[in-house]
XYZ file of C-alpha atoms in Angstrom:
774
model
C 124.451 147.174 157.088
C 125.688 147.981 153.575
C 125.683 151.467 152.029
C 124.223 152.956 148.826
C 126.610 154.493 146.424
C 125.160 157.354 144.340
C 127.326 158.517 141.298
C 126.505 162.014 140.090
C 127.502 163.518 136.750
C 129.738 166.268 138.429
C 130.726 167.561 141.804
C 127.980 170.306 142.001
C 125.349 167.750 141.424
C 126.741 165.499 144.016
C 126.768 168.345 146.603
C 123.012 168.864 146.026
C 122.491 165.206 146.557
C 124.461 165.226 149.673
C 122.719 168.402 151.119
C 119.309 166.816 150.485
C 120.175 163.392 152.001
C 122.072 164.900 154.960
C 125.376 163.390 153.868
C 128.070 165.715 155.530
C 131.282 163.716 155.673
C 133.697 164.897 153.198
C 136.256 162.489 151.790
C 138.781 162.627 148.860
C 136.421 162.398 145.865
C 133.244 161.631 147.645
C 130.744 162.336 150.537
C 129.812 159.812 153.077
C 127.595 159.052 156.156
C 126.315 155.800 157.566
C 123.743 155.248 154.844
C 125.140 156.845 151.593
C 128.253 157.368 149.663
C 127.931 160.111 147.019
C 130.652 160.427 144.393
C 130.919 161.817 140.867
C 132.287 161.691 137.416
C 133.664 164.725 135.700
C 131.696 164.522 132.563
C 132.930 161.774 130.436
C 135.948 160.035 132.090
C 136.800 157.925 129.083
C 137.216 158.565 125.394
C 137.493 156.188 122.418
C 140.987 155.507 121.232
C 142.327 156.642 117.822
C 141.994 154.674 114.712
C 145.742 153.784 114.771
C 144.980 151.514 117.749
C 143.382 149.066 115.297
C 145.889 149.299 112.558
C 148.968 147.425 111.568
C 151.043 150.648 111.271
C 154.277 148.993 109.872
C 151.938 147.669 106.982
C 149.745 150.652 106.356
C 151.968 153.536 107.414
C 151.535 156.473 109.688
C 150.308 158.937 107.075
C 146.665 159.505 106.532
C 145.540 157.733 103.408
C 142.642 155.916 101.804
C 144.514 152.671 101.868
C 144.385 152.627 105.673
C 140.596 152.822 105.674
C 137.909 151.799 106.703
C 138.624 151.152 110.451
C 135.404 149.706 111.907
C 135.723 147.925 115.102
C 133.050 145.496 115.872
C 130.796 145.830 118.923
C 132.742 144.798 122.070
C 136.043 145.656 120.340
C 136.001 149.405 120.852
C 138.791 150.537 123.079
C 138.754 153.215 125.550
C 141.274 155.347 127.288
C 140.963 157.671 130.324
C 140.813 161.271 129.367
C 143.528 163.701 130.540
C 142.930 164.564 134.234
C 140.302 161.877 134.988
C 142.483 159.029 136.303
C 142.375 160.050 139.891
C 138.540 160.282 140.025
C 138.156 157.050 138.117
C 140.403 155.288 140.688
C 137.983 156.659 143.430
C 134.950 155.365 141.624
C 136.549 152.003 140.865
C 137.440 151.607 144.554
C 133.916 152.468 145.695
C 132.138 150.284 143.068
C 134.547 147.234 144.321
C 134.111 147.989 147.983
C 132.298 145.414 149.934
C 130.831 148.159 152.010
C 128.629 149.167 149.009
C 125.630 146.834 148.600
C 123.753 148.818 145.852
C 124.448 151.593 143.374
C 122.300 154.496 142.008
C 123.103 156.184 138.675
C 122.344 159.828 139.483
C 123.891 161.450 136.311
C 121.784 163.826 134.175
C 118.638 161.923 133.042
C 119.525 161.758 129.351
C 121.367 159.757 126.726
C 124.750 161.302 127.363
C 124.349 161.193 131.060
C 123.541 157.614 131.041
C 126.577 156.885 128.742
C 129.150 158.524 130.915
C 128.011 156.455 133.754
C 127.651 153.320 131.786
C 131.430 153.751 130.533
C 132.568 153.675 134.157
C 130.167 150.899 135.099
C 131.348 148.595 132.345
C 135.044 149.367 132.748
C 134.848 148.374 136.298
C 132.551 145.334 135.566
C 130.554 145.791 138.630
C 127.649 143.271 139.188
C 126.068 145.077 142.124
C 122.302 145.970 142.171
C 121.827 149.084 140.118
C 118.958 151.609 140.121
C 118.339 154.849 138.168
C 117.564 158.257 139.773
C 115.333 160.155 137.227
C 114.582 163.754 138.152
C 113.838 167.023 136.242
C 115.249 169.427 138.848
C 117.825 169.673 141.523
C 115.687 171.075 144.234
C 115.463 169.066 147.402
C 111.795 168.231 146.769
C 112.621 166.845 143.453
C 115.564 164.722 144.684
C 113.571 163.360 147.677
C 110.698 162.356 145.239
C 113.130 160.861 142.705
C 114.862 158.798 145.582
C 111.413 157.464 146.571
C 110.741 156.412 142.963
C 114.044 154.818 141.860
C 113.757 153.037 138.480
C 115.124 149.572 137.852
C 118.097 149.512 135.646
C 116.247 147.504 133.016
C 114.058 150.608 132.182
C 117.107 152.558 130.998
C 119.001 149.756 129.284
C 117.827 151.067 125.850
C 119.120 154.658 126.818
C 122.548 153.034 127.597
C 122.622 151.167 124.169
C 121.509 154.354 122.312
C 124.288 156.193 124.045
C 126.774 153.661 122.917
C 125.266 153.674 119.416
C 125.655 157.494 119.132
C 129.313 157.359 120.414
C 130.392 154.389 118.149
C 128.449 155.702 115.050
C 129.820 159.187 115.386
C 133.471 157.753 115.899
C 133.004 155.551 112.711
C 131.835 158.570 110.581
C 134.216 161.096 112.044
C 137.391 159.109 112.225
C 137.137 157.220 108.783
C 135.746 160.038 106.673
C 137.745 162.870 108.145
C 140.982 160.834 107.255
C 139.530 159.938 103.949
C 138.633 163.412 102.934
C 141.596 165.026 104.227
C 143.950 162.513 102.452
C 142.213 163.526 99.102
C 141.206 167.216 99.585
C 143.339 168.495 102.423
C 146.648 170.278 102.217
C 149.111 172.184 104.258
C 148.152 175.862 105.224
C 151.282 177.941 104.889
C 149.631 180.822 106.626
C 148.284 179.081 109.592
C 151.283 176.633 109.560
C 149.207 173.576 110.022
C 147.214 170.961 108.032
C 143.965 172.084 106.432
C 141.902 169.243 107.791
C 138.592 168.375 106.024
C 136.469 167.459 109.097
C 133.414 165.255 108.425
C 130.670 164.439 110.894
C 127.423 162.544 110.901
C 125.457 165.693 111.993
C 128.142 168.384 111.337
C 128.123 167.902 107.526
C 124.424 167.990 106.734
C 124.114 170.974 108.951
C 126.824 172.732 106.914
C 124.922 171.649 103.794
C 121.777 173.553 105.077
C 123.711 176.810 105.323
C 125.454 176.419 101.978
C 122.306 175.638 100.151
C 120.504 178.645 101.727
C 123.432 180.754 100.504
C 123.246 179.339 96.983
C 119.548 180.067 97.054
C 120.342 183.742 97.933
C 123.190 184.049 95.267
C 121.021 182.490 92.575
C 117.841 184.423 93.371
C 116.398 186.431 90.602
C 114.132 189.219 91.912
C 110.763 189.567 90.211
C 109.481 193.069 89.876
C 105.792 193.729 90.688
C 103.498 196.381 91.894
C 100.811 196.624 94.640
C 97.908 199.046 93.905
C 96.845 200.871 97.090
C 93.818 203.267 97.100
C 92.407 205.621 99.758
C 88.791 205.924 99.953
C 86.547 208.793 101.519
C 83.344 207.779 103.234
C 80.919 209.544 105.593
C 82.833 208.902 108.749
C 86.313 209.630 107.444
C 88.749 207.669 105.251
C 90.425 204.347 104.969
C 92.867 202.439 102.642
C 92.621 199.294 100.689
C 94.856 197.010 98.555
C 93.748 195.656 95.192
C 93.307 191.936 95.101
C 92.123 189.334 92.539
C 89.058 187.636 93.887
C 89.291 184.860 91.460
C 92.521 183.379 93.051
C 91.066 182.721 96.592
C 88.829 184.254 99.132
C 90.432 187.317 100.715
C 89.983 185.694 103.992
C 92.430 182.926 103.209
C 95.312 182.942 105.780
C 97.949 181.715 103.470
C 100.727 184.389 103.039
C 101.633 182.944 99.683
C 98.110 183.281 98.486
C 97.794 186.748 99.919
C 100.957 187.736 98.057
C 99.715 186.251 94.912
C 96.422 188.053 95.122
C 97.973 191.439 95.185
C 101.009 190.945 92.814
C 100.643 192.744 89.482
C 102.949 193.703 86.613
C 103.591 197.461 86.123
C 101.327 197.977 83.174
C 98.341 196.242 84.781
C 98.932 198.215 87.777
C 98.882 201.542 85.967
C 95.775 200.455 84.150
C 94.106 200.014 87.478
C 95.178 203.260 88.801
C 93.879 205.094 85.741
C 90.694 203.175 85.781
C 89.722 203.974 89.575
C 91.409 207.350 90.150
C 88.770 209.733 91.440
C 85.956 207.195 90.713
C 83.070 206.452 93.010
C 82.777 202.983 94.556
C 80.761 200.858 96.974
C 81.565 198.805 100.089
C 80.657 195.291 98.759
C 81.005 193.681 102.262
C 81.798 194.385 105.853
C 82.668 191.280 108.004
C 83.284 191.508 111.704
C 84.464 188.656 113.920
C 86.151 188.124 117.145
C 89.274 185.954 117.434
C 91.258 184.562 120.293
C 95.018 183.931 120.438
C 96.031 181.319 123.059
C 99.221 181.614 125.125
C 102.380 180.317 123.514
C 103.576 176.905 124.580
C 106.066 176.423 127.405
C 109.574 176.373 126.364
C 111.622 173.306 125.288
C 115.334 173.931 124.590
C 114.842 174.594 120.864
C 112.131 177.184 121.346
C 114.000 178.747 124.211
C 117.125 178.986 121.999
C 115.201 180.505 118.992
C 113.670 183.121 121.324
C 117.010 184.015 122.977
C 118.674 184.175 119.524
C 116.122 186.576 118.224
C 115.773 188.763 121.340
C 119.320 188.888 122.477
C 121.441 187.472 119.677
C 122.603 184.586 121.890
C 124.212 181.663 120.181
C 122.715 178.184 120.709
C 125.723 176.919 122.765
C 125.528 179.887 124.919
C 121.841 179.532 125.635
C 122.415 175.851 126.649
C 125.380 176.839 128.970
C 123.202 179.429 130.585
C 120.296 177.085 130.966
C 122.529 174.487 132.445
C 123.995 176.866 134.912
C 120.374 177.960 135.977
C 119.479 174.177 136.513
C 122.456 173.747 138.591
C 121.500 176.742 140.633
C 118.032 175.115 141.005
C 116.328 178.175 139.300
C 114.749 176.029 136.437
C 113.943 172.477 135.664
C 116.005 170.292 133.480
C 116.763 172.254 130.206
C 117.772 169.547 127.787
C 114.237 168.652 126.842
C 112.369 168.503 123.561
C 108.917 168.740 125.141
C 106.563 171.701 125.546
C 104.254 170.165 127.748
C 103.668 169.109 131.376
C 102.373 165.721 132.637
C 99.131 165.504 134.482
C 100.752 164.589 137.744
C 102.323 168.097 137.830
C 99.043 169.988 137.716
C 98.538 170.012 141.598
C 102.080 171.240 142.092
C 101.962 174.180 139.608
C 100.738 176.593 142.397
C 103.797 175.908 144.449
C 105.990 176.764 141.422
C 104.012 179.934 140.934
C 104.094 180.994 144.693
C 107.921 180.724 144.646
C 107.869 183.641 142.322
C 106.085 185.936 144.718
C 109.271 187.653 145.640
C 110.378 188.090 142.002
C 110.222 191.374 139.961
C 106.948 190.001 138.508
C 105.128 189.762 141.913
C 102.009 191.743 140.782
C 101.393 189.215 137.920
C 102.071 186.326 140.238
C 99.450 187.684 142.647
C 96.909 188.092 139.828
C 97.693 184.542 138.473
C 97.112 182.930 141.920
C 93.655 184.214 141.800
C 93.100 182.483 138.426
C 92.186 178.688 137.913
C 94.941 176.161 137.414
C 96.097 176.109 133.838
C 94.861 173.217 131.903
C 94.011 172.064 128.365
C 96.373 170.256 125.893
C 98.583 173.436 125.446
C 99.809 172.785 128.940
C 98.989 169.271 130.014
C 99.831 166.834 127.364
C 101.927 163.690 126.478
C 105.601 164.337 127.341
C 108.762 162.743 126.280
C 111.652 161.898 128.754
C 111.535 165.366 130.341
C 108.669 167.921 130.601
C 108.888 171.654 129.528
C 111.186 174.023 131.094
C 109.576 176.025 134.007
C 110.858 177.731 137.147
C 111.416 175.523 140.154
C 109.812 175.758 143.741
C 113.038 177.447 145.100
C 112.229 180.783 146.557
C 115.690 182.077 146.986
C 117.630 181.972 143.681
C 121.402 182.604 144.083
C 122.970 185.558 142.333
C 122.439 185.460 138.613
C 124.731 187.020 136.044
C 123.040 189.472 133.624
C 122.758 186.888 130.988
C 121.354 184.235 133.275
C 118.849 186.808 134.503
C 117.752 187.412 130.931
C 117.067 183.658 130.244
C 115.571 183.006 133.587
C 113.141 185.859 133.105
C 112.165 184.529 129.623
C 111.284 181.147 131.253
C 109.475 182.829 134.165
C 107.401 185.080 131.795
C 106.442 182.156 129.512
C 105.348 180.102 132.627
C 103.274 183.059 133.879
C 101.517 183.264 130.421
C 99.795 179.871 130.974
C 97.867 181.167 133.878
C 96.166 183.950 131.845
C 93.279 183.599 129.255
C 93.597 184.047 125.517
C 93.979 187.423 124.044
C 90.878 188.623 122.355
C 90.635 190.669 119.013
C 87.914 192.289 117.093
C 88.752 191.897 113.428
C 87.301 193.695 110.557
C 87.449 192.987 106.875
C 86.038 195.240 104.230
C 85.859 194.658 100.352
C 85.473 197.829 98.267
C 84.622 197.697 94.609
C 85.456 200.510 92.112
C 84.896 200.022 88.472
C 84.727 196.323 89.151
C 88.244 196.274 90.739
C 88.370 194.860 94.287
C 90.179 196.314 97.238
C 90.725 194.690 100.574
C 91.055 196.452 104.002
C 91.750 194.654 107.182
C 91.691 195.946 110.750
C 92.437 194.315 113.930
C 91.926 195.758 117.435
C 92.983 194.253 120.627
C 89.980 193.942 123.047
C 91.454 192.012 126.002
C 95.158 191.510 126.448
C 94.985 188.155 128.378
C 98.361 186.632 128.471
C 99.864 189.303 126.355
C 100.127 191.622 129.388
C 102.934 189.210 130.396
C 104.791 188.529 127.211
C 103.910 191.522 125.048
C 106.698 191.353 122.338
C 106.476 192.646 118.704
C 105.888 189.050 117.569
C 102.533 188.819 119.392
C 101.270 192.447 118.708
C 102.029 192.670 115.100
C 98.970 193.933 113.068
C 96.963 194.962 116.010
C 95.488 198.460 116.738
C 94.560 199.427 113.165
C 91.483 201.645 113.674
C 88.837 201.990 110.969
C 85.991 204.412 110.655
C 82.352 203.043 110.958
C 81.718 201.435 107.714
C 78.508 200.039 106.337
C 77.744 197.438 103.596
C 76.542 199.038 100.284
C 77.955 202.421 101.485
C 79.068 204.714 98.678
C 82.674 205.852 98.767
C 84.947 207.924 96.589
C 88.474 207.041 95.499
C 90.503 209.823 96.970
C 93.802 208.583 95.615
C 95.378 205.544 94.093
C 98.896 204.579 93.437
C 100.988 201.658 92.108
C 103.690 200.757 94.577
C 106.760 199.167 92.854
C 108.387 196.262 94.717
C 110.408 193.207 94.111
C 110.375 189.698 95.657
C 113.008 189.022 98.206
C 115.389 186.088 98.445
C 115.375 183.739 101.359
C 116.988 185.010 104.620
C 120.310 183.716 105.937
C 120.076 181.531 108.936
C 120.616 182.901 112.445
C 121.701 180.226 115.040
C 118.035 180.136 116.296
C 116.744 179.493 112.735
C 119.357 176.885 112.032
C 118.564 175.042 115.311
C 114.823 174.929 113.952
C 115.885 173.678 110.603
C 118.012 170.973 112.277
C 115.101 169.890 114.408
C 112.794 169.659 111.392
C 115.350 167.651 109.346
C 116.029 170.540 107.134
C 112.574 172.121 107.353
C 112.058 175.275 109.410
C 108.760 174.033 110.926
C 106.452 176.693 112.627
C 103.397 174.465 112.986
C 103.286 172.960 116.458
C 101.518 169.775 115.571
C 104.064 169.070 112.667
C 106.916 169.850 114.988
C 105.783 167.120 117.262
C 105.390 164.535 114.275
C 109.059 165.270 113.251
C 110.598 165.197 116.626
C 113.177 162.479 116.833
C 113.954 162.687 113.081
C 116.000 165.863 113.163
C 119.802 166.538 112.943
C 121.322 165.850 116.177
C 119.471 166.300 119.527
C 118.432 169.254 121.627
C 121.546 168.817 123.619
C 124.076 168.649 120.782
C 122.794 171.000 118.190
C 124.364 174.097 119.696
C 127.813 172.405 119.896
C 127.462 171.243 116.227
C 127.112 174.782 115.167
C 129.972 175.891 117.375
C 132.135 173.253 115.803
C 131.345 174.434 112.291
C 132.356 177.984 113.344
C 135.453 176.722 115.101
C 136.582 174.474 112.081
C 136.300 177.387 109.585
C 133.246 176.103 107.688
C 130.938 178.933 108.765
C 131.324 182.625 109.772
C 128.948 184.536 111.867
C 128.298 188.124 110.729
C 126.287 189.836 113.448
C 123.391 187.476 114.024
C 123.503 185.504 110.695
C 125.601 182.604 109.504
C 127.458 182.321 106.150
C 129.544 179.525 104.747
C 133.263 180.154 104.063
C 134.957 179.089 100.863
C 135.989 175.922 102.518
C 132.451 175.062 103.616
C 131.071 175.717 100.196
C 133.648 173.912 98.322
C 133.139 170.896 100.431
C 129.510 170.791 99.807
C 129.796 171.389 96.153
C 132.330 168.534 95.843
C 129.988 166.156 97.547
C 126.899 167.227 95.424
C 128.621 167.380 92.047
C 131.343 164.522 92.290
C 130.611 161.980 94.972
C 127.080 160.609 94.530
C 127.471 157.893 97.203
C 128.700 160.429 99.677
C 125.618 162.529 99.329
C 123.905 160.794 102.278
C 126.392 162.956 104.397
C 124.628 166.046 103.271
C 121.078 164.685 103.347
C 119.229 166.048 106.301
C 116.416 163.451 105.875
C 118.884 160.566 105.800
C 120.739 161.892 108.935
C 117.340 162.628 110.565
C 116.434 158.878 109.736
C 119.483 157.682 111.562
C 118.605 159.772 114.547
C 115.158 158.207 114.465
C 116.773 154.801 114.484
C 118.890 155.603 117.522
C 115.599 156.557 119.251
C 114.353 153.012 118.263
C 117.451 151.440 119.771
C 116.514 153.534 122.864
C 113.050 152.205 122.954
C 114.255 148.658 122.556
C 112.725 148.475 118.929
C 116.025 147.989 117.047
C 119.076 146.139 118.252
C 122.273 148.210 118.549
C 123.975 145.669 116.250
C 121.523 146.512 113.457
C 121.970 150.242 113.759
C 125.866 149.759 113.579
C 125.505 147.580 110.453
C 123.743 150.453 108.743
C 126.414 152.863 109.835
C 129.280 150.534 108.655
C 127.530 149.857 105.266
C 127.251 153.591 104.607
C 131.015 154.140 105.524
C 132.253 151.341 103.472
C 130.358 152.777 100.467
C 131.797 156.229 100.733
C 135.341 154.968 101.339
C 135.126 152.861 98.169
C 133.873 156.001 96.363
C 136.910 158.081 97.632
C 139.221 155.226 96.544
C 137.751 155.340 93.012
C 138.011 159.121 92.969
C 141.666 158.988 94.011
C 142.435 156.488 91.301
C 140.618 158.469 88.539
C 140.791 162.193 89.520
C 143.707 162.313 91.851
C 143.933 164.816 94.795
C 142.263 168.222 94.820
C 142.980 170.384 97.772
C 140.070 172.503 98.964
C 140.085 176.124 100.251
C 141.572 177.047 103.520
C 139.494 178.114 106.507
C 139.581 181.820 107.305
C 142.820 182.703 109.202
C 140.632 183.877 112.125
C 137.371 181.849 112.113
C 135.930 184.267 114.787
C 135.853 184.636 118.445
C 133.105 182.173 118.719
C 134.325 180.459 122.014
C 137.151 178.170 122.923
C 138.275 175.383 120.530
C 136.206 172.280 120.956
C 137.158 168.776 120.083
C 135.422 165.498 120.588
C 136.074 161.850 120.033
C 132.874 161.753 117.733
C 134.507 163.763 114.943
C 138.187 163.546 114.013
C 140.408 165.875 115.785
C 142.407 168.089 113.363
C 145.879 166.588 114.154
C 148.499 166.653 111.514
C 147.702 163.949 108.918
C 151.444 163.521 107.884
C 150.611 163.331 104.199
C 152.446 164.506 101.142
C 149.885 167.291 101.150
C 152.469 169.320 103.094
C 154.429 169.867 99.963
C 151.454 170.899 97.865
C 151.964 174.267 96.222
C 150.104 177.211 97.443
C 148.674 177.805 94.032
C 146.914 174.352 94.031
C 145.335 174.753 97.432
C 142.402 176.935 96.302
C 141.075 178.240 93.136
C 142.975 181.152 91.906
C 141.208 184.525 91.926
C 141.676 187.297 89.425
C 144.284 189.806 90.484
C 142.354 192.860 88.933
C 142.646 196.422 89.701
C 141.645 197.751 92.969
C 138.034 199.035 92.476
C 137.590 200.837 95.752
C 137.479 200.451 99.499
C 135.648 197.457 101.101
C 132.686 198.721 103.072
C 133.019 195.739 105.423
C 136.714 195.847 106.560
C 138.431 198.632 104.697
C 140.551 196.378 102.427
C 140.637 196.540 98.683
C 137.975 195.265 96.329
C 139.057 193.415 93.201
C 137.253 191.644 90.314
C 137.284 187.892 90.391
C 135.581 185.335 88.022
C 132.247 185.073 89.925
C 132.049 188.461 91.620
C 133.631 191.521 93.042
C 135.208 190.631 96.419
C 137.461 191.894 99.136
C 141.148 191.022 99.065
C 140.884 190.068 102.778
C 138.665 187.211 102.113
C 141.432 184.836 103.648
C 141.068 186.646 106.944
C 137.229 186.104 106.955
C 135.911 189.379 105.302
C 132.574 188.262 103.792
C 132.100 191.096 101.391
C 131.180 190.165 97.800
C 129.093 191.474 95.005
C 128.110 188.477 92.896
C 128.005 188.781 89.095
C 124.536 187.113 89.128
C 122.068 188.976 86.726
C 119.770 191.588 88.597
C 116.638 191.811 86.435
C 118.796 190.767 83.464
C 121.774 193.217 84.081
C 125.150 192.211 85.446
C 127.247 194.717 87.333
C 130.301 196.078 85.426
C 133.643 197.094 87.110
C 132.675 200.817 86.406
C 129.408 200.496 88.271
C 131.169 198.719 91.174
C 133.705 201.557 91.339
C 130.797 204.079 91.530
C 129.107 202.040 94.252
C 132.132 201.925 96.508
C 132.915 205.658 95.920
C 129.454 207.261 95.902
C 127.185 204.674 97.262
C 125.258 204.344 94.124
C 125.690 203.450 90.463
C 124.898 205.642 87.480
C 121.396 205.226 86.073
C 121.266 201.814 84.572
C 118.865 201.237 81.648
C 117.507 197.963 80.468
C 116.467 196.289 83.676
C 113.620 193.771 82.772
C 110.830 192.617 85.104
C 109.402 189.185 84.967
C 106.619 190.150 82.751
C 109.011 191.800 80.216
C 108.594 195.320 81.109
C 111.768 197.451 80.772
C 112.752 200.037 83.379
C 115.677 202.144 84.424
C 117.060 202.624 88.112
C 120.104 203.233 90.106
C 121.465 200.536 92.326
C 122.275 201.656 95.880
C 123.411 200.057 99.202
C 120.853 198.372 101.404
C 123.591 196.848 103.551
C 127.118 197.710 102.404
C 128.896 195.299 104.652
C 127.149 192.260 103.049
C 126.967 193.583 99.545
C 123.162 193.876 99.617
C 121.712 196.329 97.014
C 118.227 197.877 96.328
C 116.806 199.865 93.505
C 116.454 203.715 93.545
C 114.127 205.102 90.943
C 114.402 208.450 89.149
C 111.234 209.680 91.023
C 112.931 208.623 94.354
C 110.293 205.872 94.903
C 112.492 203.082 96.166
C 111.814 199.334 96.126
C 114.009 196.667 97.478
C 115.128 193.846 95.272
C 115.934 191.805 98.352
């Protein structure tokens, strides 16, 4: 009787299959018994060969240049080579796949696009024609493996997945190899400090992701703060006192939930604010309305990889790649279900099994909550049981004994456990009160919110979920007379957008450039984002490794190299602008999903890829003929300890391009900066601060210091060198007169540090009433 060969993604996965199926015989590169042979890949065993494989090198030369491009192999013509260190295991797999003892084969790699592709590369290289099936599981528990083995999928059901895997691989190779060489030939140079070429790496997903960060930085730099005031009054009533904020009832109802509308209701210029203060100060008023209602807040959705990454980034400052690595380790330790999922829901057939997952947590640190949850009904409703994609939400497995976890693994596991426990508890209930007080025909709004029943919040009681609760108000009655005890105009300024954290950027990538909070809209945009849940973390890490981004504490900032690349594309290369279009790249991701579903042939997807690349190469060729070469800025000398250097065959490896750029003069390699006198000590790294054309920056910027004070107008005033000297020495400028708010009002203030390391300033007024300009 013939045997069944199961091919896993890695040895640890193969060991779990062997343990579950009772396969104890250990051989060189596989396990075996009378029924099964279980072997493994080591991730991808193959990689696509370099472009030079397809070139007539005596004709086009060895140096990188536009004239060698484009290189676009046809489908069926892409050539593979074994990766370093994989030949031995491939020989084992090749022998097993050709063995007459093997009657059928099961693909047991990770149940996703990349898992299917790494198996498919081996299968196609060997050319096996044996019966093939697919094992599709969401956890590595013995129960899940046995169930998967009883429900093997025919290979035809995953043919689209394999095609999409090839499409991703070929498309990314085409983009990365052609455009990295093209851009480096025109805009690269030799870095004399790092003693290697300054490669201009381009990627289908990498480059539009970089554009998101650069454009956010430009929005911050160009932001002009708008001065405004909020008028706040304190009222005395029969049962005590309470505060209210002035609002304009003509804009919208005060019950409107829009934050933008709420801000608009309460923003005033200084003169109008002072007028209201003078008008109502000490005057009697009346409570126009008192509205009470009870609201419920349902539990949060279960985690998918994106929401897990965002939460871990906010809570612990973990990077996206770190979260994925930890989640993968937890999966391999059978602590959680499959982590590379973009789904927040569970399928209906899991509902009867949920209690077993819950009972497995009885020995955890959350045993008291588990006991309480076991007495509650099974969780239901569309926030838990709903339509799923390839894999359901991430939840704890049915394993009762989890192996030793590292401190970071423990943090992520506990986040997943707590989120799972939340779905067993009822919504949190609030009593909300909204009071409108009128004084001299001016309207003031007071809101109070009291938590009545914690529900699920007893489990995941974070600041995010308790914000605004607990404000106690005295007993207030409609038409009750009150007296204005005090009133003041609080001077404020609008704030610029915030820089991305890795979690924020992951959300923006998922939403094709839009940070989407609404759950329904998130579902509609899924499949149209930048990259996939499994690749976004690696893309961010590549941008850090390749010197396009810097990470300062939790936030991401573009380097000069990253900024200059995006500016070049936006201002000088109109056809190449599809490279920085999140919507366009998201559409390509959606088309890959169509290939996966069998709705678009792979050949059509590749035609679109090739058409885009040919257009960009032609544009680069025209640029070279008319503009010549223009070296961009270097990456920082030390791009940061963001993990080991990563290289992939989807984006061009930074090998030496062997161009005449080596001999480029240092002065041509980046825009010259003003030498200037040393204005003081950099608060970020201790270097010297000098004046440049567009701002006052640290002399150590080549080594990655981010400190800069831009010469952008602040309420109409631009910082002078003398004022910068004062800031660096004393922490504040002299009193600056002539600031002008949006409504034209003129005021005077000091500028003081809000965050010295990043060059962030705020106002300090003569009366010590401070307001942040953002």
